[in-house]
Amino acid sequence: MSEPRKLRVATTSLAGCFGCHMSLLDIDERLFTLIELVDFDRTPLTDIKRCGPCDLGLIEGGVCNAENVHVLREFRRQCKTLVAVGACAINGGLPAQRNHLDLRDILEAVYETEGGLARGAHIPNDPELPLPLDRVHPIHEVVKVDYFLPGCPPSGDAIWKFLTDLIAGRTPTLGHGLLHYD
Amino acid sequence: MANDDTFLLDGVAVPFNTGQTILQAAHAAGRYIPHLCWHPDYKPHGSCKLCTVKIDGRLASACTTPATPGLRVENRTPELDEQRRTLLQMLFVEGNHFCPSCEKSGQCLLQATAYELGMMGPHFDHFYPNRPVDASHPDVLLDFNRCILCSLCEQASARDGKFVFVMGGRGMRGRKVIINSATGRLADTDFSLTDHAASICPVGVILKKRVGFIVPYGQRKYDRAPVSVADTQGDEP
Amino acid sequence: MPQNWIMLAGMDQLEAIDWVLSRHRHDGTRLMQILRETQEALGWLAPETITRIAQGVGWPRARVEATAAFYSFFHLRPRGEYCLLWSDNIIDRMAGSRALMQRLCEALWLEPGRLSEDGLVFVHTTSDIGMGDQGPALLVNYRAATRMTAERVDAMAELIRNRVPLADWPQEWFQVEDNLRRAGPLLGEAFTPGAALAAALSRGPDAQLAEIAASNLRGRGGAGFPTARKWQACRDAPLATDQTRIVVCNADEGEPGTFKDRVLLNSHADLVFEGMTIAALTVGARQGFLYLRGEYRYLLDTLEAVLQRRRDQGLLGRGILGTPGFDFDIEIHLGAGAYVCGEESALIESLEGKPGRPRLRPPFPVTHGYLGQPTVVNNVETFACAARIAEKGAAWFAATGTPQSTGSKLVSVSGDVARPGVYEFPCGITVAEVLDAAGVRNCVQGVQVSGPSGTTLTGEELGRRLCFEDVPSAGALMVFDCTRDMFEAAHNFAHFFAHESCGFCTPCRVGTQVIARLMDKIAAGRGSQYDLQELSRLHQLLQGTAHCGLGHIAGNPVFATLTKFRPAYERRLKSLEFEPAFDLDAELSQARQMTGRDDAGAHLAET
């Protein structure tokens, strides 16, 4: 029997804090085992900027602006299996707590009316900056998501269990102590 | 074989006394049937539908169905647990359940039940309602974004003789807990920290101030044991 | 307020509230009537009004507010001097109600659902008001106005702008026709008040119950429960001290497309009240209620007059028809816009002054109903049938219809027919025969039997029969010809259930909203096959786990049309793959506006 092909994995953080990525590093020495099993494509770990065809995409963070949408769509196009990782990808998390506020009021408050701003401060309009959406969305509201890995962040152990299940071809499950929403 | 005073719960005999419901009898026997709006000290409400079981082939709420001899009750089947996950997902998207910023996390029945049933994601699109937070009372904070409309606060406050909380309104957009004051503020009621109603909320709506972090995350009730174990030891939240 | 009571003129607000309270003996179980009458006097239910009423009935304030907040027709915020609610059933829509509402809003410079800036007028939609045979219709300050046209709408806007009191509006706008197109054994013959009651009295309660049993009369509300069995159970239920048995007539005719009870109450009220009195005689009840839907408020005065005449004739009150000990009277309770109150235990909750939430069962109302007393709840038509059975005998009744469905049935017909209205046919009639009588104008694509909670038939199923052996029904046909879009009907019904769900149980409260949202998504051209599967899954969940009948069937019309009219859905789908429910590019529009950007990066292409 031939060696099983290594899975190609991409990761990214949208409207998140990179905490889930930090937690991935928390699998510690198991990282060595992981790189025996997978190759990394686009991810902050490799600094590859575009996502090529992959087996698995891990998305941290929700969708709060136009760039998030582009990246998420690229991942969905390229990855056979897409996983929402962490509270923000799953329900919008902290950024989504702006969802009951009007975007207009938010932008005005932050860039124009809050105390301490320079005179004449205005809402930035540089085309380099992605425009914010009216609301922050969990990623499953924008693309089809295959699996959810909750936690804020999911612990290193939870990530390890989840990934080893997936790599081995088992439907991932997290038992008591590993399944957390916080 | 079930005798005259037992029924079968997932194939195992559960004894019961006349007048007990299936859920009461199961609870007394240390058997877990998932539930949110049921509490052993109060009348069954029958609204969350998490305790829906299959009784001789028909779906029914375990909390309101009287136990009768020889019933065959299916409880933790893949089909019923799948249905329960869907109901949980509905509750999670109906409100704003941001566990990382909720001080009830780790001792929340909704969260613990979702863990027990292996709910990994919300599945549905979120409604993100904009519900009020009431911090007016000196000792208690109310955050209705997390309300699952279980009515336990209504029942507890009725037991207190105060009727501080009453379920009212209609439908998803209307149904809510109404506060017993003209202003709608908790501070303008006779609510007090010693009321039954102050300690009954299974989720993070009715929160006592200044005590939320006495037990650190990681060492809380449902961190120590899953709800199926923790809540069948005569120790409801 | 145009509808201020004359008696209340000159009173200040507190005096008015106290007057209403004393009229109702400060009795909290009469809260629905207290709230309605107070609101009719004061325009809306302000926080201090709720407080005063709560003090008056001795209830916790929150309980009074809980009831007020449950019903669509109670307002905890100002609703203006003119409140115009357009009936939003699919049939009214097909007759152009949406465009007329829009026209009215434009003429008055306002948005639906928002009180005008000057606090004068409020325009919105409401669930079907029971005028499907003479729509588009609306409620003007809770008075039904029918057969709206663009001309009438323009004139109406003018009257409102000029603040003309409702009493001075053209009265023909408020004319409600019976449109009884075909009468049979039930309605074909004149009825002499007292005739049936006299026959029942001479027969005696036991024999009268046997007569009902022999007639095989079954409930006309659609469920078809044998009437005699219900009466027997109530009659056999033990009474505690100070209790009596109760007879309730369910006139909460809220099922969209159904309006036969409107006709019975308008023109045959004696038959209905006499049937209730016979039920009282049979089960031994002393108290009766007619629970009249709020939409039929306009019938209240007429019905009160009939009741008073019957009292004067010795047909109600103490010692009815000179029979010592036969004491029974009927009072009318008005609902306030809640479809779920058609469910008998929710109706009883409402009669007790509470939110209309279906009770846990058992116990059933026949043993523990109104204020814990044994209670019979029957449909309006059932009581009318019972009166005729008492008058003419079981054999006469059973000579019509089929073995399992004796007697005749009133059928409300609306939609694409030449002669919409109410038809009396023998039970077991085919849908096709009813449609022939009503004059189908074009080929039939679908027929919704018994409203959104009923059965969807295709044009190929018109041979189906209206009876408990085949298509059980409350007697309503909504007809859709080939030019109609059955998806639109299902879409309308999905929103109806989302609006009318009481919110008690999780599956119905959230599930009906999720269904409505998915239907919106498909309607907006954003749907996928995935959403169709989701709709079927939700239907099964509701059917299995909801608390009451409303929830069990709330997915029916969607599921039935998905099965029988699937192409109507498929042609709207955007793709076979997942699609978001919202327009991503539109969600950037506020940010575009605020930054003044319109470059390529400021847009999101559809995938």
Tab-separated table of N, CA and C in Angstrom, chain C residues 43 77 79 138 156 165 170 180 198 242 251 265 301 402 407 414 416 420 464 483 491 511 516 565 572 575-576 593:
chain	number	residue	atom	x	y	z
C	43	GLY	N	-58.216	55.358	22.798
C	43	GLY	CA	-57.374	55.300	21.606
C	43	GLY	C	-56.233	54.313	21.710
C	77	ARG	N	-48.820	51.402	22.253
C	77	ARG	CA	-48.304	52.684	21.765
C	77	ARG	C	-49.427	53.363	20.975
C	79	ARG	N	-51.842	54.772	18.272
C	79	ARG	CA	-52.143	54.298	16.924
C	79	ARG	C	-52.900	55.336	16.098
C	138	LEU	N	-60.518	45.942	4.453
C	138	LEU	CA	-59.665	46.413	5.534
C	138	LEU	C	-60.506	46.726	6.755
C	156	MET	N	-60.999	58.042	0.670
C	156	MET	CA	-60.700	57.758	2.071
C	156	MET	C	-59.554	58.640	2.562
C	165	PRO	N	-65.067	62.491	10.878
C	165	PRO	CA	-65.356	61.358	11.759
C	165	PRO	C	-65.898	60.162	10.962
C	170	PRO	N	-68.914	57.439	3.930
C	170	PRO	CA	-69.970	56.752	3.159
C	170	PRO	C	-70.263	55.380	3.762
C	180	LEU	N	-74.702	34.609	0.458
C	180	LEU	CA	-75.124	33.214	0.595
C	180	LEU	C	-75.694	32.799	-0.760
C	198	ALA	N	-88.050	24.148	22.169
C	198	ALA	CA	-89.270	23.516	22.673
C	198	ALA	C	-89.229	22.011	22.413
C	242	ASP	N	-70.070	25.386	43.734
C	242	ASP	CA	-70.059	26.695	43.073
C	242	ASP	C	-69.615	26.622	41.615
C	251	ALA	N	-66.540	31.413	17.785
C	251	ALA	CA	-66.749	32.258	16.598
C	251	ALA	C	-65.485	33.062	16.315
C	265	LEU	N	-73.795	34.242	11.781
C	265	LEU	CA	-74.011	35.172	12.886
C	265	LEU	C	-74.787	36.397	12.436
C	301	ASP	N	-73.231	44.691	18.049
C	301	ASP	CA	-74.490	45.311	18.466
C	301	ASP	C	-75.691	44.487	18.012
C	402	THR	N	-73.049	11.849	3.907
C	402	THR	CA	-72.515	10.488	3.791
C	402	THR	C	-72.599	9.816	5.157
C	407	GLY	N	-75.311	15.282	7.234
C	407	GLY	CA	-75.737	16.673	7.166
C	407	GLY	C	-75.114	17.429	6.006
C	414	SER	N	-63.721	31.472	-2.279
C	414	SER	CA	-63.144	32.759	-2.663
C	414	SER	C	-62.029	32.541	-3.668
C	416	ASP	N	-60.456	32.778	-7.507
C	416	ASP	CA	-60.761	32.907	-8.927
C	416	ASP	C	-62.067	32.203	-9.307
C	420	PRO	N	-68.024	34.368	-5.694
C	420	PRO	CA	-67.512	34.016	-4.368
C	420	PRO	C	-68.609	34.195	-3.319
C	464	ARG	N	-61.993	15.117	-5.500
C	464	ARG	CA	-61.957	14.804	-4.064
C	464	ARG	C	-63.218	15.349	-3.400
C	483	THR	N	-53.342	31.287	-13.970
C	483	THR	CA	-52.464	32.452	-14.063
C	483	THR	C	-51.763	32.719	-12.732
C	491	HIS	N	-46.026	31.364	0.236
C	491	HIS	CA	-45.231	32.440	0.840
C	491	HIS	C	-46.098	33.254	1.801
C	511	GLY	N	-39.289	28.158	14.412
C	511	GLY	CA	-39.424	27.454	13.132
C	511	GLY	C	-40.274	28.215	12.123
C	516	ALA	N	-40.493	31.361	7.182
C	516	ALA	CA	-40.860	32.606	6.498
C	516	ALA	C	-39.624	33.249	5.871
C	565	PHE	N	-46.405	21.464	-6.264
C	565	PHE	CA	-46.111	22.566	-7.200
C	565	PHE	C	-44.624	22.902	-7.164
C	572	ARG	N	-37.531	29.638	-9.253
C	572	ARG	CA	-37.021	30.810	-8.548
C	572	ARG	C	-35.614	30.608	-7.999
C	575	SER	N	-29.384	28.759	-7.730
C	575	SER	CA	-28.454	27.708	-8.123
C	575	SER	C	-28.763	26.458	-7.335
C	576	LEU	N	-28.026	25.421	-7.621
C	576	LEU	CA	-28.206	24.182	-6.890
C	576	LEU	C	-27.343	24.162	-5.643
C	593	GLN	N	-21.833	54.989	0.626
C	593	GLN	CA	-22.413	56.317	0.744
C	593	GLN	C	-21.594	57.198	1.689
